[in-house]
Amino acid sequence: VVHAKGGDRANYQPLTSLLTSSVIPEDVIGDLLTWYPFHQLYIADLDAIEKGNHHPQRYKNILAAFPQLNIWLDAGIAGMDDYLCYSDTSRLFLVLGSETLRDISLLEKSGSNVEKQPILSLDKKSGQLLGHEAIRESAYWTDRCIAMSLDNIGANQGPDFEWLKLLMEAKQSVGWYAAGGVRSE
């Protein structure tokens, strides 16, 4: 587990926190759940995002260890093969990051069960939406979307609320989640 800053992944340092003394994901999750009984966590698997290294069994193990928890996982899904690695894992909700997604057909609605549909993360860095051109069109947006401001992570700026407002105006039927760090304590 690392301390993310500005989307500059090459320079991320191991996590230091008052809430945990560990950088092992399972330990960090346990410490977070001791601090507050979260029901859901978002995890960005940077090894999967950067290198395409998928470890679905790791998330099955985490979910088995924490049966009260749902996980939103961005594992750098690029196409159907990546997606299918995780398809049989309950309580795991896949986040399709625009940064890595190549097969936009994965954004098509998968039946009426909104809860099991993938979640689209619109990833923005240096003022530019990352990924496939078509993702700019709201027709590809899923029922739940994340507005991810990579530059703001760890910069004490919080999410880009101006961008979020524009996205909300463009498609009001989406459940929007603002991401990109916190402003302050």
PDB file of C-alpha atoms in Angstrom:
ATOM      1  CA  VAL A   1       0.000   0.000   0.000  1.00  0.00           C
ATOM      2  CA  VAL A   2       1.443   3.315  -1.097  1.00  0.00           C
ATOM      3  CA  HIS A   3       0.851   7.013  -0.564  1.00  0.00           C
ATOM      4  CA  ALA A   4      -0.325   8.244  -3.930  1.00  0.00           C
ATOM      5  CA  LYS A   5       0.632  11.741  -5.067  1.00  0.00           C
ATOM      6  CA  GLY A   6      -0.412  13.439  -8.269  1.00  0.00           C
ATOM      7  CA  GLY A   7      -0.635  10.261 -10.325  1.00  0.00           C
ATOM      8  CA  ASP A   8       3.202  10.130 -10.412  1.00  0.00           C
ATOM      9  CA  ARG A   9       3.292   6.377  -9.749  1.00  0.00           C
ATOM     10  CA  ALA A  10       7.052   6.004 -10.262  1.00  0.00           C
ATOM     11  CA  ASN A  11       7.602   8.108  -7.134  1.00  0.00           C
ATOM     12  CA  TYR A  12       4.919   6.716  -4.810  1.00  0.00           C
ATOM     13  CA  GLN A  13       6.280   5.906  -1.385  1.00  0.00           C
ATOM     14  CA  PRO A  14       5.093   3.228   1.074  1.00  0.00           C
ATOM     15  CA  LEU A  15       2.096   4.329   3.130  1.00  0.00           C
ATOM     16  CA  THR A  16       2.734   6.035   6.456  1.00  0.00           C
ATOM     17  CA  SER A  17      -0.372   6.590   8.524  1.00  0.00           C
ATOM     18  CA  LEU A  18      -1.653   7.089  12.048  1.00  0.00           C
ATOM     19  CA  LEU A  19      -4.304   4.451  11.273  1.00  0.00           C
ATOM     20  CA  THR A  20      -1.931   1.600  10.436  1.00  0.00           C
ATOM     21  CA  SER A  21       1.721   0.686  10.768  1.00  0.00           C
ATOM     22  CA  SER A  22       1.609  -1.770   7.871  1.00  0.00           C
ATOM     23  CA  VAL A  23       1.811  -1.638   4.086  1.00  0.00           C
ATOM     24  CA  ILE A  24       0.369  -5.143   3.644  1.00  0.00           C
ATOM     25  CA  PRO A  25      -3.111  -4.777   2.096  1.00  0.00           C
ATOM     26  CA  GLU A  26      -4.807  -7.263   4.413  1.00  0.00           C
ATOM     27  CA  ASP A  27      -3.300  -5.607   7.503  1.00  0.00           C
ATOM     28  CA  VAL A  28      -4.226  -2.124   6.306  1.00  0.00           C
ATOM     29  CA  ILE A  29      -7.804  -3.231   5.616  1.00  0.00           C
ATOM     30  CA  GLY A  30      -8.026  -4.820   9.070  1.00  0.00           C
ATOM     31  CA  ASP A  31      -6.733  -1.640  10.709  1.00  0.00           C
ATOM     32  CA  LEU A  32      -9.153   0.522   8.706  1.00  0.00           C
ATOM     33  CA  LEU A  33     -12.058  -1.699   9.748  1.00  0.00           C
ATOM     34  CA  THR A  34     -10.971  -1.453  13.386  1.00  0.00           C
ATOM     35  CA  TRP A  35     -11.038   2.340  13.050  1.00  0.00           C
ATOM     36  CA  TYR A  36     -14.430   2.420  11.286  1.00  0.00           C
ATOM     37  CA  PRO A  37     -16.808  -0.367  10.165  1.00  0.00           C
ATOM     38  CA  PHE A  38     -16.644   0.391   6.442  1.00  0.00           C
ATOM     39  CA  HIS A  39     -18.868  -1.748   4.220  1.00  0.00           C
ATOM     40  CA  GLN A  40     -17.061  -0.864   1.010  1.00  0.00           C
ATOM     41  CA  LEU A  41     -13.503  -0.032  -0.030  1.00  0.00           C
ATOM     42  CA  TYR A  42     -12.023   1.124  -3.334  1.00  0.00           C
ATOM     43  CA  ILE A  43      -8.710  -0.442  -4.324  1.00  0.00           C
ATOM     44  CA  ALA A  44      -6.531   0.566  -7.258  1.00  0.00           C
ATOM     45  CA  ASP A  45      -4.196  -2.373  -7.969  1.00  0.00           C
ATOM     46  CA  LEU A  46      -1.249  -0.456  -9.396  1.00  0.00           C
ATOM     47  CA  ASP A  47       0.608  -3.613 -10.461  1.00  0.00           C
ATOM     48  CA  ALA A  48      -2.404  -4.574 -12.561  1.00  0.00           C
ATOM     49  CA  ILE A  49      -2.926  -1.036 -13.866  1.00  0.00           C
ATOM     50  CA  GLU A  50       0.738  -0.473 -14.767  1.00  0.00           C
ATOM     51  CA  LYS A  51       1.859  -3.966 -15.812  1.00  0.00           C
ATOM     52  CA  GLY A  52      -1.299  -6.001 -16.444  1.00  0.00           C
ATOM     53  CA  ASN A  53      -0.434  -8.378 -13.572  1.00  0.00           C
ATOM     54  CA  HIS A  54      -3.772  -9.774 -12.410  1.00  0.00           C
ATOM     55  CA  HIS A  55      -4.218 -11.574  -9.089  1.00  0.00           C
ATOM     56  CA  PRO A  56      -7.905 -12.425  -8.707  1.00  0.00           C
ATOM     57  CA  GLN A  57      -7.171 -14.960  -5.967  1.00  0.00           C
ATOM     58  CA  ARG A  58      -5.751 -12.163  -3.784  1.00  0.00           C
ATOM     59  CA  TYR A  59      -9.140 -10.421  -3.816  1.00  0.00           C
ATOM     60  CA  LYS A  60     -11.020 -13.657  -3.190  1.00  0.00           C
ATOM     61  CA  ASN A  61      -8.807 -14.152  -0.130  1.00  0.00           C
ATOM     62  CA  ILE A  62      -9.364 -10.591   1.083  1.00  0.00           C
ATOM     63  CA  LEU A  63     -13.134 -10.937   0.691  1.00  0.00           C
ATOM     64  CA  ALA A  64     -13.057 -14.276   2.546  1.00  0.00           C
ATOM     65  CA  ALA A  65     -11.103 -12.644   5.392  1.00  0.00           C
ATOM     66  CA  PHE A  66     -13.507  -9.675   5.556  1.00  0.00           C
ATOM     67  CA  PRO A  67     -17.026 -11.033   4.899  1.00  0.00           C
ATOM     68  CA  GLN A  68     -18.662  -7.693   5.781  1.00  0.00           C
ATOM     69  CA  LEU A  69     -16.805  -5.914   2.995  1.00  0.00           C
ATOM     70  CA  ASN A  70     -17.495  -5.126  -0.666  1.00  0.00           C
ATOM     71  CA  ILE A  71     -14.570  -4.029  -2.817  1.00  0.00           C
ATOM     72  CA  TRP A  72     -14.592  -1.712  -5.805  1.00  0.00           C
ATOM     73  CA  LEU A  73     -11.479  -2.827  -7.698  1.00  0.00           C
ATOM     74  CA  ASP A  74      -9.640  -1.001 -10.459  1.00  0.00           C
ATOM     75  CA  ALA A  75      -7.346  -3.742 -11.749  1.00  0.00           C
ATOM     76  CA  GLY A  76      -6.371  -2.115 -15.032  1.00  0.00           C
ATOM     77  CA  ILE A  77      -8.976  -3.987 -17.066  1.00  0.00           C
ATOM     78  CA  ALA A  78      -8.128  -3.557 -20.745  1.00  0.00           C
ATOM     79  CA  GLY A  79     -10.381  -6.144 -22.360  1.00  0.00           C
ATOM     80  CA  MET A  80     -12.632  -9.146 -21.918  1.00  0.00           C
ATOM     81  CA  ASP A  81      -9.863 -11.555 -20.850  1.00  0.00           C
ATOM     82  CA  ASP A  82      -8.908  -9.255 -17.968  1.00  0.00           C
ATOM     83  CA  TYR A  83     -12.563  -8.778 -17.050  1.00  0.00           C
ATOM     84  CA  LEU A  84     -13.264 -12.504 -16.966  1.00  0.00           C
ATOM     85  CA  CYS A  85     -10.394 -13.083 -14.488  1.00  0.00           C
ATOM     86  CA  TYR A  86     -12.603 -11.535 -11.815  1.00  0.00           C
ATOM     87  CA  SER A  87     -16.100 -12.469 -13.013  1.00  0.00           C
ATOM     88  CA  ASP A  88     -16.765 -15.240 -10.503  1.00  0.00           C
ATOM     89  CA  THR A  89     -15.957 -13.196  -7.405  1.00  0.00           C
ATOM     90  CA  SER A  90     -18.982 -12.054  -5.426  1.00  0.00           C
ATOM     91  CA  ARG A  91     -18.794  -8.768  -3.505  1.00  0.00           C
ATOM     92  CA  LEU A  92     -16.116  -7.601  -5.957  1.00  0.00           C
ATOM     93  CA  PHE A  93     -17.261  -4.759  -8.221  1.00  0.00           C
ATOM     94  CA  LEU A  94     -14.993  -4.033 -11.142  1.00  0.00           C
ATOM     95  CA  VAL A  95     -13.999  -0.479 -11.913  1.00  0.00           C
ATOM     96  CA  LEU A  96     -13.136   0.033 -15.556  1.00  0.00           C
ATOM     97  CA  GLY A  97     -10.599   2.858 -15.654  1.00  0.00           C
ATOM     98  CA  SER A  98     -10.648   4.913 -18.841  1.00  0.00           C
ATOM     99  CA  GLU A  99      -6.846   5.034 -18.578  1.00  0.00           C
ATOM    100  CA  THR A 100      -6.469   1.300 -19.298  1.00  0.00           C
ATOM    101  CA  LEU A 101      -9.751   0.221 -20.920  1.00  0.00           C
ATOM    102  CA  ARG A 102      -9.315  -0.667 -24.597  1.00  0.00           C
ATOM    103  CA  ASP A 103     -12.458  -2.762 -25.235  1.00  0.00           C
ATOM    104  CA  ILE A 104     -15.278  -0.264 -24.769  1.00  0.00           C
ATOM    105  CA  SER A 105     -17.864  -2.979 -25.421  1.00  0.00           C
ATOM    106  CA  LEU A 106     -17.402  -3.816 -21.721  1.00  0.00           C
ATOM    107  CA  LEU A 107     -19.285  -0.605 -20.984  1.00  0.00           C
ATOM    108  CA  GLU A 108     -22.500  -1.911 -22.522  1.00  0.00           C
ATOM    109  CA  LYS A 109     -25.272  -2.561 -20.022  1.00  0.00           C
ATOM    110  CA  SER A 110     -25.162  -6.091 -18.628  1.00  0.00           C
ATOM    111  CA  GLY A 111     -28.804  -6.710 -17.842  1.00  0.00           C
ATOM    112  CA  SER A 112     -30.984  -5.002 -15.284  1.00  0.00           C
ATOM    113  CA  ASN A 113     -28.797  -5.681 -12.238  1.00  0.00           C
ATOM    114  CA  VAL A 114     -27.191  -2.245 -11.803  1.00  0.00           C
ATOM    115  CA  GLU A 115     -25.285  -3.434  -8.742  1.00  0.00           C
ATOM    116  CA  LYS A 116     -23.256  -5.945 -10.790  1.00  0.00           C
ATOM    117  CA  GLN A 117     -22.588  -3.655 -13.733  1.00  0.00           C
ATOM    118  CA  PRO A 118     -19.024  -2.414 -14.001  1.00  0.00           C
ATOM    119  CA  ILE A 119     -18.274   1.058 -12.704  1.00  0.00           C
ATOM    120  CA  LEU A 120     -16.573   3.445 -15.122  1.00  0.00           C
ATOM    121  CA  SER A 121     -13.761   5.612 -13.809  1.00  0.00           C
ATOM    122  CA  LEU A 122     -13.242   8.656 -15.987  1.00  0.00           C
ATOM    123  CA  ASP A 123      -9.530   9.224 -15.353  1.00  0.00           C
ATOM    124  CA  LYS A 124      -8.216  12.746 -15.935  1.00  0.00           C
ATOM    125  CA  LYS A 125      -4.574  13.846 -15.798  1.00  0.00           C
ATOM    126  CA  SER A 126      -3.046  17.177 -16.842  1.00  0.00           C
ATOM    127  CA  GLY A 127      -6.499  18.402 -17.821  1.00  0.00           C
ATOM    128  CA  GLN A 128      -7.042  15.547 -20.295  1.00  0.00           C
ATOM    129  CA  LEU A 129      -9.438  12.623 -20.085  1.00  0.00           C
ATOM    130  CA  LEU A 130      -7.339   9.488 -20.496  1.00  0.00           C
ATOM    131  CA  GLY A 131      -8.309   6.598 -22.703  1.00  0.00           C
ATOM    132  CA  HIS A 132     -10.429   5.731 -25.708  1.00  0.00           C
ATOM    133  CA  GLU A 133     -11.950   8.736 -27.533  1.00  0.00           C
ATOM    134  CA  ALA A 134     -15.471   7.244 -27.389  1.00  0.00           C
ATOM    135  CA  ILE A 135     -15.498   7.407 -23.579  1.00  0.00           C
ATOM    136  CA  ARG A 136     -15.951  11.174 -23.860  1.00  0.00           C
ATOM    137  CA  GLU A 137     -19.495  10.428 -25.046  1.00  0.00           C
ATOM    138  CA  SER A 138     -21.986  10.047 -22.204  1.00  0.00           C
ATOM    139  CA  ALA A 139     -23.656   7.158 -24.060  1.00  0.00           C
ATOM    140  CA  TYR A 140     -20.761   4.971 -22.854  1.00  0.00           C
ATOM    141  CA  TRP A 141     -21.020   6.010 -19.232  1.00  0.00           C
ATOM    142  CA  THR A 142     -22.271   3.372 -16.810  1.00  0.00           C
ATOM    143  CA  ASP A 143     -24.957   3.861 -14.165  1.00  0.00           C
ATOM    144  CA  ARG A 144     -22.205   4.507 -11.602  1.00  0.00           C
ATOM    145  CA  CYS A 145     -19.147   6.545 -12.579  1.00  0.00           C
ATOM    146  CA  ILE A 146     -16.094   7.893 -10.796  1.00  0.00           C
ATOM    147  CA  ALA A 147     -14.669  11.285 -11.724  1.00  0.00           C
ATOM    148  CA  MET A 148     -10.978  10.561 -10.962  1.00  0.00           C
ATOM    149  CA  SER A 149      -8.685  13.598 -10.852  1.00  0.00           C
ATOM    150  CA  LEU A 150      -5.253  11.930 -10.849  1.00  0.00           C
ATOM    151  CA  ASP A 151      -3.360  15.220 -10.503  1.00  0.00           C
ATOM    152  CA  ASN A 152      -5.213  16.029  -7.284  1.00  0.00           C
ATOM    153  CA  ILE A 153      -4.365  12.806  -5.455  1.00  0.00           C
ATOM    154  CA  GLY A 154      -2.175  13.538  -2.445  1.00  0.00           C
ATOM    155  CA  ALA A 155      -1.991  17.238  -3.326  1.00  0.00           C
ATOM    156  CA  ASN A 156      -4.413  18.485  -0.628  1.00  0.00           C
ATOM    157  CA  GLN A 157      -6.703  19.836  -3.352  1.00  0.00           C
ATOM    158  CA  GLY A 158      -9.556  17.353  -3.118  1.00  0.00           C
ATOM    159  CA  PRO A 159     -11.531  16.198  -6.153  1.00  0.00           C
ATOM    160  CA  ASP A 160     -12.066  18.458  -9.149  1.00  0.00           C
ATOM    161  CA  PHE A 161     -15.599  19.599  -8.278  1.00  0.00           C
ATOM    162  CA  GLU A 162     -15.875  21.907 -11.302  1.00  0.00           C
ATOM    163  CA  TRP A 163     -15.297  18.949 -13.625  1.00  0.00           C
ATOM    164  CA  LEU A 164     -17.670  16.819 -11.568  1.00  0.00           C
ATOM    165  CA  LYS A 165     -20.368  19.479 -11.943  1.00  0.00           C
ATOM    166  CA  LEU A 166     -19.940  19.447 -15.743  1.00  0.00           C
ATOM    167  CA  LEU A 167     -20.167  15.650 -15.816  1.00  0.00           C
ATOM    168  CA  MET A 168     -23.288  15.685 -13.645  1.00  0.00           C
ATOM    169  CA  GLU A 169     -24.929  18.194 -15.982  1.00  0.00           C
ATOM    170  CA  ALA A 170     -23.991  16.070 -19.012  1.00  0.00           C
ATOM    171  CA  LYS A 171     -25.689  12.949 -17.632  1.00  0.00           C
ATOM    172  CA  GLN A 172     -27.887  13.372 -14.579  1.00  0.00           C
ATOM    173  CA  SER A 173     -28.963   9.715 -14.412  1.00  0.00           C
ATOM    174  CA  VAL A 174     -25.467   8.593 -13.372  1.00  0.00           C
ATOM    175  CA  GLY A 175     -24.561   8.003  -9.725  1.00  0.00           C
ATOM    176  CA  TRP A 176     -21.364  10.096  -9.550  1.00  0.00           C
ATOM    177  CA  TYR A 177     -18.427   9.584  -7.174  1.00  0.00           C
ATOM    178  CA  ALA A 178     -15.771  12.272  -6.815  1.00  0.00           C
ATOM    179  CA  ALA A 179     -12.199  10.986  -6.462  1.00  0.00           C
ATOM    180  CA  GLY A 180      -8.828  12.594  -6.314  1.00  0.00           C
ATOM    181  CA  GLY A 181      -7.784  12.891  -2.711  1.00  0.00           C
ATOM    182  CA  VAL A 182      -8.816  15.102   0.173  1.00  0.00           C
ATOM    183  CA  ARG A 183      -8.414  18.841   0.708  1.00  0.00           C
ATOM    184  CA  SER A 184      -7.253  18.794   4.313  1.00  0.00           C
ATOM    185  CA  GLU A 185      -7.724  17.114   7.671  1.00  0.00           C
TER     186      GLU A 185
END
